[in-house]
Short mmCIF file of C-alpha atoms in Angstrom, two decimals:
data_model
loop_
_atom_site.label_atom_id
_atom_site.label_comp_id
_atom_site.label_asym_id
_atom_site.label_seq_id
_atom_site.Cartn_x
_atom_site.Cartn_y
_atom_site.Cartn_z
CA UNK E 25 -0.09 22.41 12.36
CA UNK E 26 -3.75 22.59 12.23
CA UNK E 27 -5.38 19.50 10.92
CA UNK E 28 -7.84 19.55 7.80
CA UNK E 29 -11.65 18.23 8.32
CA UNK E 30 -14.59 18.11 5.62
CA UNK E 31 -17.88 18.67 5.43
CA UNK E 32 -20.44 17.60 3.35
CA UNK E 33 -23.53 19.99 2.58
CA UNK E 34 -26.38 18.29 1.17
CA UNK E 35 -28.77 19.94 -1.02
CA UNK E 36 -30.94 19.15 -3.78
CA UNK E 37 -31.32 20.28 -6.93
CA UNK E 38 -34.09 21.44 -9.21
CA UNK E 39 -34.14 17.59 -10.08
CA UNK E 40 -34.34 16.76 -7.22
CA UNK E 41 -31.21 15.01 -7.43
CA UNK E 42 -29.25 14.60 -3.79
CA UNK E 43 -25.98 17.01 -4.16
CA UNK E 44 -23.16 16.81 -2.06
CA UNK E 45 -20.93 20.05 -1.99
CA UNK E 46 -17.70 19.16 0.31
CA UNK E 47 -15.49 22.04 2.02
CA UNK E 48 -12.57 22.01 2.83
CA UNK E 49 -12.13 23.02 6.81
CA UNK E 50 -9.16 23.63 9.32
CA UNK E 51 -10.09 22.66 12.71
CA UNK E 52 -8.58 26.21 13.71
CA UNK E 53 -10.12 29.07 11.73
CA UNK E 54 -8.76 31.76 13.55
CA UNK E 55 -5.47 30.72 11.77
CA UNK E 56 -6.58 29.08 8.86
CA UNK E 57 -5.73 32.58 7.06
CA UNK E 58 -2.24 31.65 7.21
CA UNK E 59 -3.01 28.91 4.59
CA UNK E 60 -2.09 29.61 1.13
CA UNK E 61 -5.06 30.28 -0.84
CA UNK E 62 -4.42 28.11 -3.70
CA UNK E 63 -2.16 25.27 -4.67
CA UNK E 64 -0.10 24.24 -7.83
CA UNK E 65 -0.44 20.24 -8.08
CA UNK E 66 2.43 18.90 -10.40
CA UNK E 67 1.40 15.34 -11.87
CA UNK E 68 4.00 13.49 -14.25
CA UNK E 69 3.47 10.09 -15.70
CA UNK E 70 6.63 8.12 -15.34
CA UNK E 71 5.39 4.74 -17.58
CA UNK E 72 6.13 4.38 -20.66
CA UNK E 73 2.77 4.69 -21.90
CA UNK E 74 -0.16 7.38 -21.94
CA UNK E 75 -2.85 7.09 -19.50
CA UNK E 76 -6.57 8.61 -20.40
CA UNK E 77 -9.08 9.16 -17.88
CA UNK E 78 -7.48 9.60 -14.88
CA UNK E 79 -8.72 10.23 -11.86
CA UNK E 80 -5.93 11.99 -9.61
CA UNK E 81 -6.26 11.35 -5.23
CA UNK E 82 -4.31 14.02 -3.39
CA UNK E 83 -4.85 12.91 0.53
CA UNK E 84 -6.74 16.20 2.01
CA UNK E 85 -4.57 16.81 4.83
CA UNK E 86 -1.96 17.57 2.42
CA UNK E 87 -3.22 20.55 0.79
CA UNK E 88 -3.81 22.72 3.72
CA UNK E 89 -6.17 25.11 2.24
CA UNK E 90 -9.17 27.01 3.76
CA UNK E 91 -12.64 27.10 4.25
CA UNK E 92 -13.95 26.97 0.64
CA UNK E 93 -15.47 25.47 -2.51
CA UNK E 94 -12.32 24.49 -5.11
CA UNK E 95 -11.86 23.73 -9.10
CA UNK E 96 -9.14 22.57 -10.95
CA UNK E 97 -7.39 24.90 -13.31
CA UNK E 98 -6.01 22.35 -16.24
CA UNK E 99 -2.78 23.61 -18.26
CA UNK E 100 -5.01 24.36 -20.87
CA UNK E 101 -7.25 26.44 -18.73
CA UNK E 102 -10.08 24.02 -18.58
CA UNK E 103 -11.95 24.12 -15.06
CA UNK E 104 -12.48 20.78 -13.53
CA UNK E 105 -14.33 19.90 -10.09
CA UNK E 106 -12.77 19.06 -6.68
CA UNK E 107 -14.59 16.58 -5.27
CA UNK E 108 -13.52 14.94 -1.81
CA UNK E 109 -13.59 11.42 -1.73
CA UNK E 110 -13.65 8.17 1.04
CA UNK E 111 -12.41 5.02 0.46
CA UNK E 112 -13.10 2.07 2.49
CA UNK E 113 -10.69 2.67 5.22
CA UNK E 114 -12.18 6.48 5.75
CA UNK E 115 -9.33 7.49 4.09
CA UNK E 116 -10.23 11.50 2.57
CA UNK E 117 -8.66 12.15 -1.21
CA UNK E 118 -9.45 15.40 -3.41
CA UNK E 119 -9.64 13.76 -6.74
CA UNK E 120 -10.08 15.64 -9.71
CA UNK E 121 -10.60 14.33 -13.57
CA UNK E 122 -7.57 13.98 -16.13
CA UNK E 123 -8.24 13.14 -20.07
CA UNK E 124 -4.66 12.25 -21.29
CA UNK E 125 -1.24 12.15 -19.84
CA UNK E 126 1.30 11.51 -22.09
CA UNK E 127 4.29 9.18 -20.90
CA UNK E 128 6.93 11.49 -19.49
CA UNK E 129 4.78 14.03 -19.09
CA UNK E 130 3.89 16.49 -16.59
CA UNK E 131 1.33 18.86 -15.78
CA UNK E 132 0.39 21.82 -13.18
CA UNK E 133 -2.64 21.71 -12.22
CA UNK E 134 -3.68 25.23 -10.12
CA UNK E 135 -6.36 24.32 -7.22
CA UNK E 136 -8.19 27.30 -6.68
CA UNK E 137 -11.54 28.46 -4.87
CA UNK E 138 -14.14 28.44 -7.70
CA UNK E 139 -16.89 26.90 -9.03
CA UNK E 140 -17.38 24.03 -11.46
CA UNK E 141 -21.22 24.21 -11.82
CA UNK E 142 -20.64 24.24 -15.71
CA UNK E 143 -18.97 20.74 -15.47
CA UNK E 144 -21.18 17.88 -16.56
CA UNK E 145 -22.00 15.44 -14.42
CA UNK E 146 -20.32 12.22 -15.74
CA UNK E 147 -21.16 9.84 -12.95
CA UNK E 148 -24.47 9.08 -11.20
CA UNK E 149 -25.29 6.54 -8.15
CA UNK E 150 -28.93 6.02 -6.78
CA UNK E 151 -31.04 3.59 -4.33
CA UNK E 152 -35.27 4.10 -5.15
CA UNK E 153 -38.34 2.13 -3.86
CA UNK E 154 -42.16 2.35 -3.99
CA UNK E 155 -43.90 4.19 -1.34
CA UNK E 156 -47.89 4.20 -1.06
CA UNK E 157 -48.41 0.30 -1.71
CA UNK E 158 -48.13 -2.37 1.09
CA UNK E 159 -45.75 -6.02 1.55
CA UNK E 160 -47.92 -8.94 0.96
CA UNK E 161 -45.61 -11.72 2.14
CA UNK E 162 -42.45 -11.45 -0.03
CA UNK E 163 -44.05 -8.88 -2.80
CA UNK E 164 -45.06 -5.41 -2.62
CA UNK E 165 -48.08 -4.66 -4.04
CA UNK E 166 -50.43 -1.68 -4.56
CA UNK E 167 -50.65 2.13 -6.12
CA UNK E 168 -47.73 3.43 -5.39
CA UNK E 169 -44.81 5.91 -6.52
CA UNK E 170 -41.48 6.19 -6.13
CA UNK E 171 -38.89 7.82 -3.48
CA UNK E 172 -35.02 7.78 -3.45
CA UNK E 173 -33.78 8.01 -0.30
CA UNK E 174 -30.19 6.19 -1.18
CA UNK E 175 -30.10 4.23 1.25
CA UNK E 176 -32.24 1.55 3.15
CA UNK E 177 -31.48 -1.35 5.53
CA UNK E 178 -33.25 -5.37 4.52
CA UNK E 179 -33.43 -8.32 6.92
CA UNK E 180 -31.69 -11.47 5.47
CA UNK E 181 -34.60 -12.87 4.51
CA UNK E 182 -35.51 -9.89 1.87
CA UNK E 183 -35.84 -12.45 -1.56
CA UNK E 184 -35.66 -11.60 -5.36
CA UNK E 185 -38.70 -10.16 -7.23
CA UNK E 186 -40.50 -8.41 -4.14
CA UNK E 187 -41.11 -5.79 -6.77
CA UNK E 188 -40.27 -3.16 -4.17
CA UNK E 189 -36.74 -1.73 -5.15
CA UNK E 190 -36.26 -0.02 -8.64
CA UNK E 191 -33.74 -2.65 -10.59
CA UNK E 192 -33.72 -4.41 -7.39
CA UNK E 193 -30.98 -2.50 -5.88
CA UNK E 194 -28.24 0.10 -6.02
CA UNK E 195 -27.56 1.68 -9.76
CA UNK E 196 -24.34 3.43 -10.37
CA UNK E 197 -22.92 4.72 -13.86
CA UNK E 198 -20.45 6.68 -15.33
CA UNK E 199 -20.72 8.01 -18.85
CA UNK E 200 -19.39 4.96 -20.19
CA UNK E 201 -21.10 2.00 -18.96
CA UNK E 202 -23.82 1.35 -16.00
CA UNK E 203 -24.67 -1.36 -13.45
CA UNK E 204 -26.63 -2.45 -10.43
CA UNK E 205 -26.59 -5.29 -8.07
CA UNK E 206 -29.70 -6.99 -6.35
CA UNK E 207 -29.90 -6.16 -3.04
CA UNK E 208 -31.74 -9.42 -1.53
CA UNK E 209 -30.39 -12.94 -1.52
CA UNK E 210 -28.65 -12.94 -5.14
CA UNK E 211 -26.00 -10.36 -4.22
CA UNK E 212 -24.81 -10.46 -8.08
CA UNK E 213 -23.57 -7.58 -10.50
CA UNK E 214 -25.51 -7.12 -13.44
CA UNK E 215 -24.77 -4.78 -16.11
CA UNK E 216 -26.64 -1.89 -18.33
CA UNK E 217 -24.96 -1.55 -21.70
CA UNK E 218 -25.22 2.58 -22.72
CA UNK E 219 -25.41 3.70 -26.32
CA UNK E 220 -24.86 7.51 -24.84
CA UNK E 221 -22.91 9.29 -22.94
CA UNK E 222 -25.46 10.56 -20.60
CA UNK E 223 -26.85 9.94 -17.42
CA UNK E 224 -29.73 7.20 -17.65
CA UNK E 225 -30.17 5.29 -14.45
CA UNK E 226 -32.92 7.83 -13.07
CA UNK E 227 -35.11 6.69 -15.92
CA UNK E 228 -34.67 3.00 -15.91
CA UNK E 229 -36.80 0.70 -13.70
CA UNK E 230 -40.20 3.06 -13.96
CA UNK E 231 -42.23 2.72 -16.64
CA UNK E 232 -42.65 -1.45 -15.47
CA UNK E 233 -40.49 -3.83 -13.47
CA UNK E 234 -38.35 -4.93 -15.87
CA UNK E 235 -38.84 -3.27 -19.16
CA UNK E 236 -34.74 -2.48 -19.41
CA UNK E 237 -34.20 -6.37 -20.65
CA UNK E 238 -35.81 -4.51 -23.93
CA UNK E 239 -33.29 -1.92 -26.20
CA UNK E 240 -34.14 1.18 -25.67
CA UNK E 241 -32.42 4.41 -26.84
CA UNK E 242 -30.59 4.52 -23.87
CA UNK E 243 -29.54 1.10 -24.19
CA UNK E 244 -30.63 -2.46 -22.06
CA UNK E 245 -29.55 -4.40 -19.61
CA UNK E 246 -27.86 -6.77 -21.95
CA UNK E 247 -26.39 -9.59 -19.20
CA UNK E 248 -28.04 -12.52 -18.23
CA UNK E 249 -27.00 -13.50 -14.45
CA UNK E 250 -29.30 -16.39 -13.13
CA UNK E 251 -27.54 -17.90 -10.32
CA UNK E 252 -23.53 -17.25 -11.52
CA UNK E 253 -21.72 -14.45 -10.44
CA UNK E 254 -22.70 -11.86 -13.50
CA UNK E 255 -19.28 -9.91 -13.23
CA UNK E 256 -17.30 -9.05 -10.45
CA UNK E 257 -20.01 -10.31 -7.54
CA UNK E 258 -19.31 -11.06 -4.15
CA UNK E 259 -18.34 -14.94 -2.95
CA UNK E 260 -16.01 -17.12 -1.52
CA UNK E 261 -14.80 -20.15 -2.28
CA UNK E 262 -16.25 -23.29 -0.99
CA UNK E 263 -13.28 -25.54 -2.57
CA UNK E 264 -16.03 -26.81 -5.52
CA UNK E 265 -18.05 -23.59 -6.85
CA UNK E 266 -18.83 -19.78 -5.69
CA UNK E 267 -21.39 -18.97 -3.50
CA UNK E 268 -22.82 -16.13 -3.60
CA UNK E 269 -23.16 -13.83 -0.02
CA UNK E 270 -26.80 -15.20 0.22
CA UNK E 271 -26.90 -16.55 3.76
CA UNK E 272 -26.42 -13.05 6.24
CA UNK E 273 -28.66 -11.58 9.21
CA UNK E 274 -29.18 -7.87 7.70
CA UNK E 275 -28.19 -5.89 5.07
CA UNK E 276 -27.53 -1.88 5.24
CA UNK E 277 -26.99 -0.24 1.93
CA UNK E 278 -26.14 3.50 1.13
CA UNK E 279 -24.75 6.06 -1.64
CA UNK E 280 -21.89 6.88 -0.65
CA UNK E 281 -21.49 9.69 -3.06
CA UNK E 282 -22.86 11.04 -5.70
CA UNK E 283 -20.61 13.13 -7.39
CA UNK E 284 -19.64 14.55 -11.04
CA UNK E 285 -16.13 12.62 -11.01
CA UNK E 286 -17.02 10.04 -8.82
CA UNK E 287 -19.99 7.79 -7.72
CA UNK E 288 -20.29 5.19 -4.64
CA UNK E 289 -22.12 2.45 -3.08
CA UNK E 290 -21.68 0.98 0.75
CA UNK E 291 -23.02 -2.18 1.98
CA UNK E 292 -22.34 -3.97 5.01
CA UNK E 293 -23.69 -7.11 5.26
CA UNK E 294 -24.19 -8.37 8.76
CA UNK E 295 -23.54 -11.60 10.19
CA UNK E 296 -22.81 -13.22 6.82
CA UNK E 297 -22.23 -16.75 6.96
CA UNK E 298 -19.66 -18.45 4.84
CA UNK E 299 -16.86 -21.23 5.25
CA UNK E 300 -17.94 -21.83 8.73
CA UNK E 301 -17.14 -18.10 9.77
CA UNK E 302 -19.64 -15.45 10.76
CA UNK E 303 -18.51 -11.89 9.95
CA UNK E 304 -19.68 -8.50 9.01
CA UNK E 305 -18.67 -7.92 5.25
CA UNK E 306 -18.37 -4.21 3.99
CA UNK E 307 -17.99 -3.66 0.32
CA UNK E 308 -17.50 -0.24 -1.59
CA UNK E 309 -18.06 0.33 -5.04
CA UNK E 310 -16.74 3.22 -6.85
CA UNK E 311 -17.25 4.48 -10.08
CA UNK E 312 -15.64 7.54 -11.81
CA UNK E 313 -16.32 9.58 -14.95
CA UNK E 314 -14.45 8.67 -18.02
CA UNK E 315 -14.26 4.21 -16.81
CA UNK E 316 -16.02 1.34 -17.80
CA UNK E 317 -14.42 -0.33 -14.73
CA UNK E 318 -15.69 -0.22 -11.21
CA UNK E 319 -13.55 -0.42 -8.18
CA UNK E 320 -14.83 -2.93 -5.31
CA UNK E 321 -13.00 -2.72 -1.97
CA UNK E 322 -14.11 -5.26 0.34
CA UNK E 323 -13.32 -5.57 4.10
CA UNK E 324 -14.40 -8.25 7.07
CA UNK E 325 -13.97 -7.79 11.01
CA UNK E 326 -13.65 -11.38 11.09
CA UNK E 327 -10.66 -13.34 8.50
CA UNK E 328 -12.75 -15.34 5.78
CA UNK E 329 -10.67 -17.22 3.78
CA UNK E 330 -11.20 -17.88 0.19
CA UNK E 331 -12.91 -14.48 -0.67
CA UNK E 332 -13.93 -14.93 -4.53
CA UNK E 333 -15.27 -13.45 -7.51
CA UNK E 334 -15.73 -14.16 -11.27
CA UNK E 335 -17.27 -14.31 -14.59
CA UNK E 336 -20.16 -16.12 -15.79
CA UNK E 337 -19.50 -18.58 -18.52
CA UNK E 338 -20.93 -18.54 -21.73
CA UNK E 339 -20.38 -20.81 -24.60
CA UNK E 340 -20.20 -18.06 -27.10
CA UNK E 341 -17.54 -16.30 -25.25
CA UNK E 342 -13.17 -17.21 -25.66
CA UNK E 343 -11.50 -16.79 -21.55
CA UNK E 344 -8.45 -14.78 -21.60
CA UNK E 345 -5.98 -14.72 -18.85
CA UNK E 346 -3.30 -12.36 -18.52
CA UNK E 347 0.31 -13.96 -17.81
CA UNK E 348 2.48 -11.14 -16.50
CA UNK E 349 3.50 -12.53 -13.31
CA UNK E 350 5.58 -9.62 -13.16
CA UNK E 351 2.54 -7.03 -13.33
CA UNK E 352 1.39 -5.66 -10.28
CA UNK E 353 -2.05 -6.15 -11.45
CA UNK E 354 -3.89 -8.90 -13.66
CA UNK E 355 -7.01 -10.04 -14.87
CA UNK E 356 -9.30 -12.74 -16.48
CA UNK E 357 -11.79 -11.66 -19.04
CA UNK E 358 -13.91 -12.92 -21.52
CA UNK E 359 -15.04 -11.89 -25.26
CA UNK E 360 -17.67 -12.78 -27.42
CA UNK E 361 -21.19 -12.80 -28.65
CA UNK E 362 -22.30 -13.00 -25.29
CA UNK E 363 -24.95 -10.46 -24.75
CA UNK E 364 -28.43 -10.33 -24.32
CA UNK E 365 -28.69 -8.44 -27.34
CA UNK E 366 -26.55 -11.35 -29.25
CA UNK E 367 -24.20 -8.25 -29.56
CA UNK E 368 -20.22 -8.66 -28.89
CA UNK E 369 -19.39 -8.35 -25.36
CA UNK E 370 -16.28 -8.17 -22.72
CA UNK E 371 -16.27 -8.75 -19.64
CA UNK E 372 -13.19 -8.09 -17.28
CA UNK E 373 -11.79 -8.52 -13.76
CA UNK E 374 -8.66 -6.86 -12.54
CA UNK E 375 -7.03 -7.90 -9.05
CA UNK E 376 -3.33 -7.37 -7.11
CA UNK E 377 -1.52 -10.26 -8.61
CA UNK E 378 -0.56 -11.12 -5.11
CA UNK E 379 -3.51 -11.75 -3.85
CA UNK E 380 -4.67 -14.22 -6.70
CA UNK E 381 -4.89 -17.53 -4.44
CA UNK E 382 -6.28 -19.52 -7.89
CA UNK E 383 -7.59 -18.73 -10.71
CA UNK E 384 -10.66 -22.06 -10.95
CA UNK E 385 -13.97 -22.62 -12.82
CA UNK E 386 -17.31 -24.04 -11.17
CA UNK E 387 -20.53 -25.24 -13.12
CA UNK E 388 -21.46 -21.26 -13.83
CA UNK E 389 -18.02 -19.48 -13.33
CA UNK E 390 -14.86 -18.33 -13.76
CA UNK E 391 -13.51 -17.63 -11.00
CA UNK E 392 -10.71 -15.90 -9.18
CA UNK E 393 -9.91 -16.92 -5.55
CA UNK E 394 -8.32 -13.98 -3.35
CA UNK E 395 -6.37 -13.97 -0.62
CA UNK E 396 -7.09 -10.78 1.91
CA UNK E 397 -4.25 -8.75 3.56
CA UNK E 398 -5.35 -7.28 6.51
CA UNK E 399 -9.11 -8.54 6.16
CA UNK E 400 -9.64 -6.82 2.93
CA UNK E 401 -9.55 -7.09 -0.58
CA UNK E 402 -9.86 -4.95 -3.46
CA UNK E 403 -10.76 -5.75 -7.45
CA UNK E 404 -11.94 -3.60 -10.36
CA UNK E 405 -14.47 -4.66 -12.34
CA UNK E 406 -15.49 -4.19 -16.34
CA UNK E 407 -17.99 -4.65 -19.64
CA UNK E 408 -17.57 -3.18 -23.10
CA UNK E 409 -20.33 -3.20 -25.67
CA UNK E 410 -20.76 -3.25 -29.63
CA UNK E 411 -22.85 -0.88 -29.06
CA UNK E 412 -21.58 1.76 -26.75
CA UNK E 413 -20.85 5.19 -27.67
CA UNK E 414 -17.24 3.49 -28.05
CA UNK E 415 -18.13 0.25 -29.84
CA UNK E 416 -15.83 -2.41 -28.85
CA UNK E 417 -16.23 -4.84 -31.59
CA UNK E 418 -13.65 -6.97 -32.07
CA UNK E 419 -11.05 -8.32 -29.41
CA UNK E 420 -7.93 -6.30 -30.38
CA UNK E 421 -10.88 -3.15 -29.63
CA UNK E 422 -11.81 -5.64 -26.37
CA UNK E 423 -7.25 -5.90 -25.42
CA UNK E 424 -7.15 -2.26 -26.11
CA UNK E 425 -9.16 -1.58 -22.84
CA UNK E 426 -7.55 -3.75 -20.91
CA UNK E 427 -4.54 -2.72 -21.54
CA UNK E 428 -5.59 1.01 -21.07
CA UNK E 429 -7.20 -0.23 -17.18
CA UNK E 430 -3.92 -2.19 -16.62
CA UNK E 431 -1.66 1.29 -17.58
CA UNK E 432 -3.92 3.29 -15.21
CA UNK E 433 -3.15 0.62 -12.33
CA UNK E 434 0.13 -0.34 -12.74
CA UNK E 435 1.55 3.16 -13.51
CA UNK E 436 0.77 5.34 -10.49
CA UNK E 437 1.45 8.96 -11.48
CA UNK E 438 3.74 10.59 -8.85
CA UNK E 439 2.17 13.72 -7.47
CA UNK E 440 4.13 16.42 -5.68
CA UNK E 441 1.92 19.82 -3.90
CA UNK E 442 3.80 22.99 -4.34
#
């Protein structure tokens, strides 16, 4: 049986925007003719609820198709994209975009060669900096414009505020919600609240340093981080508070993808230093079209115990915890008037309920300890907004997401290639 590879062509666009168009290979072509030229993918929802923006994974080796660019023929004959995707563990899934699925229900979806260039784009990832200017110690300074070459590697000494990076770091969105995290000693998640449904994040961060604290018709960045963990940052647990992955040798940081269903940022921190161990720390981020939540998937060559995360506190906000010890998945959250903006806000983390060590509070945080399997761990993050295209006002709006993130992870849709 011949074994399926990809490979990723990348172009750019008119924009100028970095494209990646994935086929999908055998390793034999003289015999890949003996492939079926299409496939029926049957999806049913066995829960007892309906799920809404799904993303479906199909692992690539089991569709056995040929050389080619694919869509996704919904029942209803809407054409969706194919996109090939990479987790953590290099582990290749053809995912393609679901709106509802009814509980009990199934659908055949028809993967054929095609093209999807009519498809919106629905999620966006980018890394910029200045070019032209010059470092003068920790700041950058200077005429200068800007570049995006998604990706770029930092010593561990790279501080806050060198004005060099646009937002400081990484920005990744979907049409719901978008985010960034600063890429220098902070290492927290900090959140852009959208009032469309568009993609943003390539104007945001140009028109002066930090002009996005300020509503704009796009929307703001409407959380306050400081020194807490914003939502869903990287820590660990030092028995008394969170600390932040601050103390590290280098830092290499790339865009994964940049796709229409599906955006992602890689970062390995090297030689991070934490509870007495040294270790190189990888974390993905993903992001697909139609969620407010991102998924983080974290892995270390070296066992760190104590791997945390959390929620800032804020006195405006109520903490809800979820108490379904039976659930595979659970979360703590928070809701209230705790934007920037003075607007109503959630805030959410979702983890594998058994790898919840604690769930504790420090002087900035709430926090959820984790215990990794294997070296890794993996959590979903998530905001809502008054004033997204969706306003989430009150908390039953606020439960109502939750709940919908906790259907979408607890009820895996069984799949079945024909």
């Amino acid at each position: 049986m011949d074994k399926l590879i990809n490979m990723s062509i990348l172009r750019f666009s008119h924009q100028g925007v970095l494209i990646a168009t994935t086929l999908l290979l055998s390793s034999t072509l003289s015999v890949s003719s003996t492939f079926a030229q299409s496939k029926n993918v049957v999806i049913e929802n066995k829960g007892a609820k309906t799920i809404v923006d799904y993303t479906v994974e199909i692992p690539v080796a089991d569709l056995k198709l040929p050389i080619g660019n694919y869509i996704g023929v919904l029942p209803d004959k809407t054409i969706v994209p194919i996109e090939i995707s990479t987790n953590i563990n290099n582990k290749e899934s053809a995912i393609l975009p679901i709106g509802k699925l009814s509980a009990g229900e199934k659908q055949t979806i028809k993967i054929q060669k095609g093209s999807s260039d009519s498809y919106p784009k629905r999620t966006y990832a980018e890394l910029s900096h200045k070019t032209g200017g010059e470092f003068d110690g920790p700041k950058y300074v200077g005429v200068h414009s800007w570049v995006k070459p998604n990706k770029i590697t930092l010593p561990g000494s790279f501080t806050d505020h060198s004005y060099y990076i646009k937002y400081e770091g990484p920005g990744w969105e979907s049409d719901k919600v978008a985010f960034r995290f600063y890429l220098d000693n902070r290492n927290a998640i900090d959140v852009f609240g959208k009032k469309t449904t568009g993609i943003v994040l390539p104007a945001v961060g140009v028109d002066g340093f930090d002009n996005y604290h300020k509503m704009a018709p796009w929307g703001m960045d409407n959380m306050k981080v400081g020194k807490a963990l914003g939502i869903g940052s990287i820590a660990s647990w030092d028995g008394s508070k969170a600390v932040r992955v601050d103390k590290k040798d280098s830092t290499s940081c790339y865009i994964q993808a940049d796709g229409k269903v599906r955006s992602q940022v890689k970062t390995i921190y090297y030689g991070w230093e934490t509870n007495g161990v040294k270790t190189n720390l990888t974390s993905l981020i993903s992001i697909d079209a139609g969620s407010r939540a991102s998924h983080m998937e974290l892995s270390v060559d070296k066992a760190v115990p104590n791997i945390a995360t959390g929620i800032i506190k804020d006195k405006n906000s109520e903490l809800i915890i979820s108490n379904d010890k039976n659930s595979e998945w659970s979360y703590i959250a928070t809701f209230g008037k705790q934007s920037l903006n003075n607007d109503m806000q959630g805030l959410a983390i979702f983890a594998k309920t058994k790898q919840i060590k604690e769930i504790t509070t420090d002087e900035r945080n709430h926090v959820l300890v984790l215990t990794p399997q294997n070296n890794a761990v993996e959590y979903y993050f998530m905001p809502t907004w008054e004033l997204d295209p969706e306003p989430v006002v009150t908390k039953a709006d606020f439960m109502k997401c939750i709940d919908e993130v906790l259907n979408r992870l607890n009820n895996q849709i069984h799949i079945s290639i024909k």
